[in-house]
Amino acid sequence: MSFRGAARPVQLGLAGIAFMGVLVGASATPAGSQEREKLQVTAVSSRPSTVSGDDALIRVEVPASILADTVRVEADGRDVTSSFRPSGDHALMGVVKELAKGANTLTARAQGADAGQLALKNHPITGPIFSGPHEQPFVCDTAEFKTVTGVSLGQPIDQDCSVQTRVDYVYRTTAGKFVPLPDESARPADLATATTSAGKKVPYIVRVETGTINRGIYETAVLHEPSEGTPDPLQRGPGWNGRLVYGFGGGCNGGWYVQGRNTVGIMNDAYLSKGYGVASSSLNVFGNNCNDVLAAETMSMVKEHFVETYGEPAFTIGNGCSGGSYQTHQIADNYPGLLDGILSGCSFPDVGFGTIQTLSDAQLLNHYFKDVAPDAFTKEQQRAVSGFGKWESIGSLARASGRIDPTVYCPGQLPAAQRYNPVTNPDGARCDVYSHAVNIYGEVPETGKARRPLDNTGIQYGLEALNKGSIDIGQFIDLNRRIGGLDDDAKPAAERTVADLKAVRLAYRTGRMLNGGGGLADVPIIDYRDYTDDAAAGDMHMRFHSFSTRARLDKANGTHANQVMLTRSSGHGFTLAGMVADMDQWLTGIKGDSGTDAPIDKIVRNRPQGLTDACWTRGIGAKKIVEPQVEGIDNTECNTLYPVWTSPRMVAGADVANDIVKCRKRPVTLTDYQVPVTDAQFEDLKSVFRTGVCDWSVPGAGQQGITGTWQSFDPA
């Protein structure tokens, strides 16, 4: 899609936030004069305010009464008309190069029409654009990165970890392997043939481009023969079907201060064999970077470069599992226009809350059960308090909570002398999600540490387990008296964790807590999951997280009709190729829908007939069960096969949306408890919860909607 105009930037005054805006339009018609037709200038490769790398693909729409070859285009007075060629009816397109850093003005003129103007803001290819100042330190990994041909990218050429862009050709053999093309002027005897989704049969030769953008290493791949020369963004090659799949990778255990040694991988037969363009960056793999704003910025810049190289995609599909699902959700919601449809696997709603709140609660429970009261609860009682399907998940999730500890997941590439240590190096780099997002949250003036939107005050851990008779009132009181919280370094502390209210408000206002009512409201979603709630060793990829996203869509939009949920076991059931085909059909239908209805109506109307909520039976020969996916255990066929277990906060009374950071409080009342409580025990409870217990029936402290999309965290 083209990136068209938006409002003038609005300064919010919170941690450097501003809406990313543009100035688009034509010269005004003088008062009293006859209305004249106008030229319209629009940016195709990116939003006008987020141009990078000194070039941009531009469209000039020409009135029917004007001859296209009479149009002249200037960039700040420099004639760039030769960059443009006719494109369709009454339009010119071209890549304008050598843009100045900062502000640029494009002007299109023709005799008999009002001039059209477009203001661009050009940023360095090394970034940043809207993520805020670059994180330091930053470790270059180009020498360790291997291209698709197995060659190292070599040492960086500057402090931003840049390398010279390279192009390699790879082909698919008839035996089903990707191997380097030995001779660009000849076709190997074992060269396979690809049949694109458009029905074109082409040699299965892939052009792979590798380079650096925004300090990350990117890769793009498209079916393209060397004999066709350099790709032309105004003339699509026969191998590309006009669609782009952008890949996002998982992780968040070490995703700090490094460039990364891998992308999610672009040599994907399910995509390439059908003619899809494929792209990814090392900073879109959350094992390398766990900042969703930086991920969005990187994806924006890489997609811009892809468009300037190959042309404008009809639509872009995002696909990612786990840490990749964070990105598909948050980029679609907070930076609309980058992704038109998403495949969100083993999903969570967002990086900072959908996961972190459950992990931090698991850490506290694990500490209490192991170190504070090791013999007070049986394993089954511990599991009931956690809400998880497996007792082992308590320890598994507790270990994964290292992402909020500044000392646990520091990457091996980062020298020890640069890492934070509370005793020996208190000024070192802190490896935790809050420090990683300091451009958004800001710092606590007294400590210099990033503000934290993390809170467990007022939570009645184990409330449902108590009321079901799984634990007794004495256990409940002791658990809540001694569970404590996490200090600034995420170490167990006697007092409960108190969130920084500025950080809480920012989390909601900026979309760090996924809202679902931004761009995501208008994006088709396929939420797919391999069920792991019953994994023997425990697993954090729990099914309730899919329902958290669904609940937030319902809260924000009154519907989740744009989300389809699929669940299977051990890889038996749906396939990636099938989901991509379904999403393609869905988006093609929406794009061709000329109706004037709201986007959600078009989404509903054009959803492929066989694409519905469903699960598959377990094992080989899995059978599809079509039924609405809902929360619960043993209440539907799918929930008998794949129970939707809960979380510690849900056991304490929170709903599945998991969207309250800091709950509002009310006094302790006897009606909370469906078991006998003596006067002395009630006095104990009032002492434990002296500031009150969570009132989950009202919005949390600071809870509010997002204040706009395309927000910038550049202090300037």
XYZ file of C-alpha atoms in Angstrom:
716
model
C 0.000 0.000 0.000
C 1.071 3.609 -0.432
C 1.936 5.600 2.655
C -0.182 8.720 2.478
C -0.464 11.840 4.573
C -1.345 12.174 8.227
C -1.626 14.978 10.725
C 1.086 17.433 11.704
C 3.226 15.993 14.551
C 1.662 16.412 18.001
C 4.089 16.662 20.924
C 2.917 14.680 23.950
C 5.673 15.675 26.326
C 6.065 12.150 27.728
C 9.489 10.541 27.388
C 9.952 12.217 24.023
C 6.800 10.825 22.373
C 5.412 12.442 19.235
C 3.126 11.280 16.475
C 4.946 10.735 13.191
C 3.227 13.055 10.729
C 3.693 14.411 7.216
C 2.725 17.422 5.181
C 1.133 16.463 1.885
C -0.855 18.454 -0.586
C -1.007 20.831 -3.535
C -0.623 24.568 -3.753
C -3.762 26.388 -2.714
C -6.113 27.856 -5.319
C -6.208 31.651 -4.954
C -9.482 33.020 -3.565
C -11.927 33.970 -6.290
C -10.108 32.061 -9.044
C -11.547 29.180 -11.039
C -10.779 25.758 -9.518
C -7.959 24.060 -11.431
C -6.960 20.430 -11.500
C -4.033 19.457 -9.317
C -1.070 17.149 -9.453
C -0.836 14.822 -6.467
C 2.519 13.624 -5.128
C 2.597 10.645 -2.753
C 5.252 8.421 -1.216
C 5.016 4.717 -2.055
C 8.020 3.165 -0.319
C 7.400 4.639 3.133
C 5.568 7.349 4.989
C 6.928 10.715 3.886
C 8.242 11.429 7.387
C 10.118 8.122 7.688
C 12.214 8.048 4.515
C 15.646 6.505 4.937
C 18.764 5.900 2.868
C 18.540 9.067 0.717
C 15.957 7.701 -1.749
C 12.212 7.165 -2.043
C 9.780 5.611 -4.523
C 7.347 8.370 -5.464
C 4.066 8.459 -7.401
C 2.769 11.537 -9.231
C -0.895 11.358 -10.155
C -1.636 13.438 -13.213
C -5.075 14.855 -14.149
C -6.546 13.268 -17.274
C -6.414 16.606 -19.075
C -2.646 16.884 -18.664
C -0.078 15.064 -20.803
C 2.197 13.044 -18.533
C 5.302 13.913 -20.551
C 4.760 17.608 -19.769
C 5.129 17.074 -16.028
C 8.328 18.244 -14.363
C 9.428 17.087 -10.919
C 11.927 18.853 -8.701
C 13.554 17.945 -5.385
C 14.332 21.236 -3.626
C 14.827 22.903 -7.004
C 16.868 20.037 -8.508
C 15.268 18.554 -11.640
C 14.585 14.831 -11.060
C 12.080 14.340 -13.880
C 14.329 11.757 -15.568
C 13.766 9.435 -12.593
C 10.073 9.027 -13.501
C 8.277 6.839 -16.024
C 4.593 6.372 -16.884
C 2.866 3.962 -14.514
C -0.688 2.943 -15.315
C -3.305 5.508 -16.233
C -2.429 9.128 -15.558
C 0.486 8.513 -13.213
C 4.258 8.687 -13.098
C 6.497 6.747 -10.741
C 10.165 6.845 -9.961
C 12.845 6.458 -7.335
C 14.141 9.874 -6.344
C 17.737 9.559 -5.183
C 20.327 11.777 -3.501
C 17.855 13.255 -1.057
C 19.378 15.541 1.529
C 19.423 14.470 5.163
C 16.436 15.957 6.939
C 13.750 17.991 5.191
C 13.166 17.710 1.431
C 10.373 19.088 -0.739
C 9.259 17.430 -3.969
C 7.320 19.591 -6.400
C 5.488 18.396 -9.524
C 4.459 21.009 -12.082
C 2.656 21.025 -15.420
C 1.091 23.698 -17.570
C -2.622 23.965 -16.845
C -2.612 22.375 -13.394
C -1.786 23.423 -9.881
C 1.542 22.146 -8.649
C 1.662 19.278 -6.182
C 4.073 19.190 -3.290
C 5.238 16.563 -0.855
C 7.392 17.164 2.209
C 9.798 14.330 2.989
C 12.039 13.776 5.972
C 15.074 11.677 5.108
C 16.972 9.751 7.772
C 20.328 7.937 7.638
C 20.199 4.289 6.540
C 21.855 3.515 9.878
C 18.851 4.977 11.721
C 17.269 5.839 14.018
C 13.940 7.245 12.828
C 11.379 6.960 15.609
C 12.812 4.500 18.167
C 14.913 7.128 19.925
C 18.673 7.319 20.421
C 20.688 4.231 19.513
C 21.339 1.817 22.337
C 24.920 1.705 23.591
C 27.054 -0.351 23.832
C 26.323 -2.225 20.606
C 28.254 -5.262 19.414
C 28.775 -5.799 15.683
C 28.222 -9.358 14.457
C 28.857 -9.022 10.708
C 31.985 -11.181 10.857
C 29.998 -14.022 12.463
C 26.958 -13.666 10.182
C 26.911 -16.232 7.375
C 25.163 -15.511 4.094
C 22.996 -18.090 2.323
C 26.167 -19.229 0.544
C 28.005 -19.736 3.836
C 30.264 -16.699 3.462
C 30.982 -14.287 6.294
C 29.918 -10.681 5.815
C 33.320 -9.663 7.139
C 34.310 -6.855 9.451
C 32.067 -3.774 9.635
C 33.152 -0.661 7.806
C 31.931 1.861 10.400
C 30.826 2.202 14.023
C 27.219 1.453 13.013
C 28.174 -2.106 12.037
C 27.596 -1.467 8.332
C 28.810 -3.666 5.460
C 28.714 -3.381 1.702
C 25.497 -4.809 0.297
C 25.980 -8.094 -1.542
C 23.814 -10.123 -3.917
C 23.958 -13.915 -4.136
C 22.026 -16.311 -6.337
C 20.736 -19.605 -4.985
C 18.710 -22.247 -6.760
C 16.429 -25.082 -5.713
C 17.512 -28.496 -6.895
C 15.148 -31.173 -8.151
C 16.154 -33.043 -4.981
C 14.622 -30.272 -2.887
C 17.699 -28.405 -1.637
C 18.818 -24.780 -1.884
C 22.423 -24.499 -3.125
C 24.530 -21.623 -4.492
C 24.171 -21.023 -8.218
C 27.616 -21.961 -9.591
C 27.425 -19.957 -12.819
C 25.088 -16.997 -13.241
C 25.210 -17.371 -17.026
C 24.101 -21.018 -17.073
C 21.238 -23.096 -15.705
C 22.187 -26.214 -13.735
C 20.907 -29.575 -14.953
C 19.166 -30.207 -11.618
C 17.402 -26.821 -11.522
C 13.807 -27.108 -10.265
C 10.857 -25.158 -11.632
C 8.633 -22.992 -9.431
C 4.972 -22.315 -10.151
C 3.954 -19.031 -8.598
C 0.569 -18.288 -7.066
C -0.151 -16.384 -10.276
C 0.322 -19.615 -12.246
C 3.627 -18.649 -13.864
C 6.288 -21.328 -14.266
C 9.780 -19.928 -13.754
C 13.241 -21.320 -13.038
C 13.604 -21.744 -9.277
C 16.477 -19.271 -8.948
C 16.454 -16.879 -6.014
C 18.120 -13.495 -5.800
C 19.253 -12.956 -2.198
C 20.352 -9.535 -1.045
C 22.205 -9.128 2.255
C 23.224 -5.873 3.848
C 22.808 -3.611 6.846
C 19.936 -1.244 7.663
C 19.322 0.454 11.031
C 22.426 -1.336 12.394
C 20.720 -4.687 11.774
C 21.616 -7.263 9.123
C 18.811 -7.752 6.613
C 18.126 -10.376 3.964
C 15.629 -10.288 1.104
C 14.832 -13.087 -1.339
C 12.839 -13.084 -4.594
C 12.602 -15.436 -7.567
C 14.738 -13.618 -10.117
C 17.160 -14.812 -12.786
C 20.593 -13.136 -13.122
C 19.934 -12.688 -16.848
C 17.057 -10.341 -15.994
C 19.549 -7.812 -14.661
C 18.923 -5.510 -11.710
C 15.305 -5.639 -10.484
C 13.126 -2.748 -11.617
C 10.671 -1.345 -9.046
C 8.452 -0.102 -11.884
C 8.377 -3.385 -13.809
C 7.704 -6.500 -11.776
C 9.738 -9.530 -12.750
C 7.957 -12.770 -13.776
C 9.017 -14.640 -10.636
C 7.603 -12.264 -8.035
C 3.878 -12.625 -7.360
C 3.636 -9.080 -6.004
C 3.317 -10.093 -2.358
C 5.802 -9.795 0.504
C 6.161 -12.072 3.540
C 8.123 -10.518 6.391
C 9.562 -12.946 8.933
C 9.889 -12.310 12.666
C 11.908 -14.444 15.080
C 11.455 -15.391 18.713
C 13.525 -15.134 21.833
C 13.965 -12.256 24.327
C 16.588 -14.108 26.349
C 19.666 -12.116 25.424
C 18.155 -9.661 22.964
C 20.198 -6.667 24.048
C 23.182 -4.645 22.820
C 23.973 -6.875 19.833
C 23.468 -6.700 16.076
C 22.680 -10.402 15.841
C 24.103 -13.301 13.868
C 20.895 -14.456 12.198
C 17.625 -13.366 10.682
C 14.543 -15.566 10.956
C 15.661 -17.131 7.654
C 14.509 -16.233 4.163
C 15.106 -19.457 2.200
C 11.593 -20.744 2.825
C 10.234 -23.034 0.132
C 6.619 -22.520 1.256
C 6.960 -18.839 0.331
C 9.506 -18.759 -2.478
C 8.031 -21.645 -4.487
C 4.827 -19.612 -4.862
C 6.633 -16.421 -5.845
C 6.425 -14.490 -2.592
C 9.127 -11.991 -1.774
C 10.662 -12.693 1.635
C 12.441 -10.336 4.019
C 13.795 -10.313 7.558
C 16.374 -8.564 9.728
C 18.521 -9.638 12.645
C 16.784 -6.934 14.714
C 13.456 -8.615 13.980
C 14.668 -11.685 15.856
C 13.937 -11.187 19.538
C 16.909 -13.322 20.512
C 18.943 -10.354 19.234
C 16.608 -7.449 19.990
C 13.683 -7.427 22.418
C 12.413 -3.880 21.796
C 9.203 -3.827 19.771
C 9.627 -0.171 18.720
C 13.115 -0.845 17.347
C 11.690 -3.927 15.631
C 8.956 -1.822 14.017
C 11.450 0.806 12.889
C 13.750 -1.828 11.399
C 10.901 -3.568 9.594
C 9.752 -0.187 8.217
C 13.212 0.575 6.842
C 13.818 -2.887 5.377
C 10.400 -2.910 3.728
C 11.100 0.546 2.297
C 14.300 -0.751 0.731
C 12.484 -3.802 -0.648
C 9.861 -1.566 -2.294
C 12.516 0.682 -3.812
C 14.227 -2.413 -5.238
C 11.331 -4.596 -6.405
C 8.258 -2.394 -6.405
C 5.141 -1.900 -4.313
C 3.625 -5.117 -2.897
C -0.099 -5.644 -3.208
C 0.114 -6.498 0.487
C 2.568 -7.585 3.170
C 2.033 -10.615 5.419
C 3.874 -10.844 8.736
C 4.657 -14.236 10.245
C 6.288 -15.033 13.562
C 6.094 -17.375 16.539
C 6.581 -16.498 20.227
C 8.808 -13.393 20.189
C 7.809 -13.111 16.540
C 4.147 -12.961 17.566
C 4.853 -9.970 19.815
C 6.115 -8.155 16.767
C 3.256 -9.063 14.443
C 0.705 -7.829 16.993
C 2.454 -4.669 18.116
C 3.712 -3.547 14.714
C 0.275 -4.065 13.153
C -1.403 -2.144 15.978
C 1.083 0.662 16.594
C 2.528 1.215 13.093
C -0.359 0.510 10.716
C 0.401 0.170 7.023
C 3.501 -1.965 7.480
C 1.575 -5.251 7.778
C -1.699 -5.998 6.009
C -2.273 -9.456 7.502
C -0.514 -11.478 10.176
C 0.165 -15.112 11.018
C 0.821 -15.103 14.756
C 2.146 -18.408 16.078
C 2.575 -19.675 19.679
C 1.370 -16.205 20.424
C 1.442 -13.638 23.173
C -0.224 -10.208 22.934
C 2.932 -8.178 23.591
C 6.459 -8.343 24.916
C 6.187 -6.305 28.104
C 2.988 -7.527 29.725
C 1.361 -10.562 28.119
C 4.453 -12.520 29.127
C 6.245 -10.540 31.835
C 3.402 -10.398 34.353
C 2.984 -14.176 34.273
C 6.740 -14.796 34.397
C 7.294 -12.465 37.340
C 4.416 -14.073 39.268
C 5.896 -17.508 38.532
C 9.261 -16.314 39.848
C 7.674 -15.133 43.097
C 5.674 -18.327 43.530
C 8.713 -20.474 42.783
C 10.761 -18.546 45.355
C 8.028 -18.907 47.972
C 7.462 -22.617 47.362
C 11.182 -23.489 47.253
C 12.864 -21.068 49.633
C 10.284 -19.463 51.913
C 7.863 -22.312 52.718
C 9.311 -25.450 51.083
C 7.030 -27.934 52.831
C 3.837 -25.902 53.124
C 2.160 -26.863 49.803
C 1.994 -30.102 47.855
C 2.922 -30.015 44.180
C -0.749 -30.182 43.225
C -1.545 -27.280 45.544
C 1.291 -25.283 44.037
C -0.045 -26.000 40.560
C -3.553 -24.930 41.613
C -2.222 -21.615 42.939
C -0.339 -20.994 39.693
C -3.267 -21.856 37.429
C -0.909 -23.651 35.049
C -1.650 -27.042 33.550
C 1.647 -28.530 34.734
C 3.451 -28.053 38.039
C 6.738 -27.994 36.104
C 5.698 -24.764 34.418
C 6.202 -22.836 37.666
C 9.948 -23.459 37.602
C 10.160 -23.185 33.819
C 8.518 -19.758 33.776
C 10.495 -18.631 36.814
C 13.704 -19.285 34.874
C 12.345 -17.419 31.845
C 11.735 -14.359 34.057
C 15.444 -13.622 33.684
C 14.485 -11.146 30.965
C 13.543 -8.646 33.711
C 16.775 -9.286 35.631
C 19.593 -6.985 34.408
C 22.260 -9.627 35.084
C 20.869 -12.935 33.786
C 20.578 -12.752 30.014
C 23.489 -10.512 29.030
C 24.674 -11.772 25.631
C 27.976 -13.601 25.415
C 29.262 -11.119 22.832
C 29.028 -8.296 25.364
C 32.328 -8.112 27.297
C 31.974 -8.673 31.046
C 33.590 -5.289 31.685
C 30.602 -3.616 29.987
C 27.882 -5.545 31.822
C 26.019 -4.331 34.859
C 26.984 -5.786 38.206
C 25.408 -4.264 41.312
C 28.720 -4.458 43.215
C 31.603 -4.340 40.737
C 30.088 -2.422 37.815
C 26.914 -0.545 38.822
C 27.135 1.701 35.745
C 27.386 -1.187 33.267
C 24.825 -2.134 30.634
C 21.650 -3.537 32.212
C 20.290 -6.493 30.256
C 16.555 -6.364 30.915
C 13.462 -5.413 28.955
C 12.915 -2.159 30.854
C 16.447 -0.852 30.305
C 16.109 -1.915 26.677
C 12.994 0.289 26.409
C 14.373 3.267 28.329
C 13.657 5.566 25.356
C 9.963 4.943 26.003
C 9.794 4.713 29.785
C 12.526 7.157 30.763
C 14.699 6.937 33.867
C 14.055 7.299 37.573
C 15.958 10.515 38.409
C 17.210 9.239 41.765
C 18.691 5.983 40.439
C 19.199 6.455 36.695
C 17.483 3.113 36.131
C 14.637 2.661 33.674
C 11.134 3.141 35.033
C 9.298 -0.162 35.489
C 5.596 -0.815 34.812
C 5.615 -3.874 37.088
C 3.327 -4.322 40.077
C 1.838 -7.030 42.294
C 0.318 -4.967 45.098
C -3.117 -6.128 46.231
C -3.025 -9.433 44.359
C -4.648 -12.250 46.332
C -2.498 -15.121 45.108
C -4.316 -18.451 45.199
C -7.812 -17.014 45.765
C -9.578 -19.411 43.401
C -7.572 -22.343 44.789
C -8.764 -21.370 48.270
C -12.388 -21.048 47.230
C -12.285 -24.432 45.474
C -10.842 -26.080 48.570
C -7.466 -26.864 46.993
C -5.640 -24.950 49.751
C -6.745 -23.860 53.220
C -7.073 -20.397 54.707
C -3.848 -20.708 56.697
C -1.855 -21.496 53.557
C -3.561 -18.636 51.726
C -2.703 -16.110 54.440
C 0.913 -17.202 54.716
C 1.410 -17.211 50.951
C 0.147 -13.657 50.594
C 1.988 -12.436 53.687
C 5.383 -13.743 52.575
C 5.349 -13.906 48.765
C 6.836 -10.400 48.550
C 7.934 -8.758 45.339
C 10.948 -8.008 43.138
C 13.498 -5.276 43.733
C 15.056 -3.026 41.075
C 17.273 -5.902 39.968
C 14.366 -8.398 39.925
C 15.624 -10.187 43.019
C 13.089 -11.396 45.631
C 12.214 -8.741 48.200
C 10.024 -8.748 51.300
C 7.695 -6.009 50.064
C 5.410 -6.263 47.060
C 6.545 -4.689 43.769
C 5.225 -1.156 43.205
C 5.014 0.084 39.619
C 6.194 3.492 38.480
C 2.923 5.201 37.524
C 4.558 7.230 34.746
C 5.730 3.990 33.177
C 2.270 2.466 33.604
C 0.576 5.355 31.824
C 3.183 5.303 29.067
C 2.680 1.565 28.598
C -0.977 2.137 27.775
C -0.615 5.405 25.871
C 2.181 4.194 23.597
C 0.903 0.674 22.856
C 3.545 -1.193 24.809
C 0.556 -2.856 26.431
C -1.182 -4.116 23.282
C -4.458 -2.265 22.885
C -5.832 -3.893 19.743
C -7.779 -0.809 18.706
C -5.049 0.794 16.600
C -4.114 -0.693 13.254
C -4.744 -4.239 14.488
C -8.494 -3.621 14.378
C -8.318 -3.604 10.573
C -5.855 -6.458 10.070
C -6.820 -10.116 9.465
C -5.164 -12.386 12.036
C -4.541 -16.118 11.949
C -3.513 -17.138 15.477
C -1.983 -20.609 15.275
C -0.609 -22.716 18.076
C 1.059 -26.045 18.760
C -0.324 -26.886 22.196
C 2.368 -26.994 24.905
C 0.463 -26.383 28.151
C 1.009 -30.066 28.943
C 4.716 -30.164 28.041
C 6.575 -32.454 30.443
C 9.156 -29.815 31.356
C 6.647 -26.958 31.456
C 6.356 -24.244 28.850
C 5.603 -20.524 28.772
C 3.695 -20.647 25.460
C 0.331 -21.167 27.099
C -2.929 -21.182 25.225
C -4.637 -18.518 27.337
C -2.378 -15.892 25.735
C -4.298 -16.235 22.458
C -7.472 -15.445 24.369
C -5.760 -12.444 25.962
C -5.331 -10.948 22.503
C -8.908 -11.876 21.615
C -10.233 -10.232 24.788
C -8.334 -7.039 24.049
C -9.720 -6.936 20.520
C -13.211 -7.291 21.989
C -12.583 -4.535 24.534
C -11.170 -2.117 21.976
C -13.408 -2.853 19.004
C -16.431 -4.756 20.261
C -15.476 -7.738 18.109
C -12.710 -10.205 17.354
C -14.112 -11.093 13.948
C -10.725 -10.386 12.343
C -9.020 -13.135 14.378
C -9.138 -16.847 13.514
C -7.717 -19.239 16.108
C -6.186 -22.621 15.189
C -4.796 -25.213 17.640
C -3.042 -28.511 16.984
C -0.623 -30.954 18.634
C 2.858 -31.993 17.528
C 2.625 -30.515 14.055
C -0.413 -32.476 12.874
C -3.146 -30.388 11.264
C -2.751 -27.013 9.578
C 0.352 -26.147 7.527
C 2.288 -22.938 6.963
C 1.722 -23.156 3.214
C -2.005 -23.538 3.790
C -2.186 -20.573 6.144
C -0.244 -18.362 3.734
C -2.617 -19.357 0.925
C -5.622 -18.604 3.141
C -4.238 -15.215 4.151
C -3.438 -14.411 0.523
C -7.006 -15.233 -0.489
C -8.355 -13.203 2.429
C -6.274 -10.108 1.632
C -6.879 -10.393 -2.109
C -10.601 -10.389 -1.452
C -10.375 -7.372 0.840
C -8.212 -5.451 -1.636
C -10.661 -6.127 -4.440
C -13.707 -5.206 -2.355
C -14.902 -1.873 -3.701
C -17.609 -1.479 -1.092
C -17.747 1.539 1.182
C -18.289 -0.504 4.336
C -16.013 -0.310 7.360
C -12.780 -2.344 7.156
C -14.061 -4.920 9.656
C -17.081 -5.572 7.432
C -14.792 -6.225 4.481
C -12.655 -8.505 6.629
C -15.685 -10.540 7.660
C -17.140 -10.630 4.156
C -13.949 -11.812 2.490
C -12.708 -14.398 4.978
C -12.215 -17.673 3.055
C -15.075 -20.069 3.666
C -12.955 -22.844 5.169
C -10.955 -20.520 7.415
C -12.652 -20.700 10.816
C -11.810 -21.252 14.460
C -10.790 -24.886 14.790
C -8.586 -27.459 16.456
C -7.235 -30.797 15.272
C -7.245 -34.111 17.076
C -3.902 -35.371 18.314
C -1.479 -37.510 16.350
C -1.004 -38.642 12.772
C -4.173 -38.444 10.730
C -5.436 -35.541 12.846
C -9.024 -34.554 12.127
C -10.301 -31.005 12.092
C -12.885 -29.953 14.675
C -14.649 -26.758 13.640
C -16.079 -24.879 16.612
C -15.684 -21.436 18.175
C -12.586 -21.327 20.338
C -13.465 -20.256 23.889
C -11.849 -20.318 27.318
C -12.337 -23.289 29.578
C -11.483 -26.860 30.489
C -13.568 -29.786 29.193
C -16.374 -27.428 28.114
C -15.935 -28.009 24.356
C -14.396 -30.710 22.191
C -11.304 -28.584 21.624
C -10.980 -27.683 25.296
C -11.185 -31.345 26.226
C -8.254 -31.988 23.917
C -6.448 -28.737 24.703
C -7.557 -27.243 28.047
C -7.198 -23.484 28.415
C -5.334 -23.289 31.708
C -4.891 -19.965 33.460
C -2.260 -17.852 35.249
C -1.517 -16.742 38.824
C -3.327 -13.434 38.273
C -6.359 -15.148 36.819
C -6.445 -17.448 39.860
C -6.353 -14.208 41.881
C -9.403 -12.866 40.046
C -8.073 -11.050 36.961
C -9.665 -11.721 33.591
C -7.987 -13.288 30.586
C -7.282 -9.915 28.908
C -4.315 -9.635 31.310
C -4.316 -5.892 30.672
C -4.135 -4.460 34.189
C -0.614 -3.488 35.210
C -1.448 -2.030 38.605
C -4.856 -2.847 40.043
C -7.011 -0.385 41.942
C -7.688 -1.384 45.541
C -10.730 -1.919 47.716
C -10.959 -3.089 51.322
C -10.758 -6.789 52.144
C -14.247 -8.271 52.535
C -15.419 -11.624 53.876
C -17.465 -12.138 50.712
C -14.203 -12.741 48.818
C -13.880 -16.082 50.574
C -16.156 -19.087 50.117
C -14.613 -20.886 53.101
C -14.945 -20.266 56.830
C -12.760 -17.408 58.077
C -12.354 -16.757 61.801
C -12.194 -13.258 63.253
C -8.479 -13.711 63.900
C -7.859 -14.871 60.324
C -9.813 -11.913 58.970
C -7.660 -9.574 61.054
C -4.612 -11.300 59.565
C -5.964 -10.725 56.056
C -6.561 -7.047 56.757
C -3.008 -6.811 58.032
C -1.588 -8.566 54.969
C -3.615 -6.350 52.620
C -3.444 -3.171 54.654
C -3.737 -1.005 51.517
C -6.525 -3.163 50.079
C -6.955 -5.965 47.569
C -7.305 -5.800 43.813
C -10.661 -4.700 42.478
C -10.552 -6.421 39.104
C -14.005 -5.074 38.175
C -12.648 -1.584 37.451
C -9.847 -0.359 35.172
C -6.362 -0.437 36.614
C -4.441 2.566 37.856
C -3.389 4.657 34.865
C -5.220 2.362 32.446
C -6.238 4.162 29.251
C -6.250 3.787 25.500
C -3.413 4.484 23.100
C -2.992 8.135 22.147
C -2.211 7.499 18.501
C -0.231 5.384 16.099
C 3.189 5.985 14.539
C 4.460 7.541 17.739
C 8.067 8.675 17.843
C 10.471 8.466 20.774
C 13.086 10.777 19.322
C 13.680 13.507 21.930
C 14.163 16.013 19.106
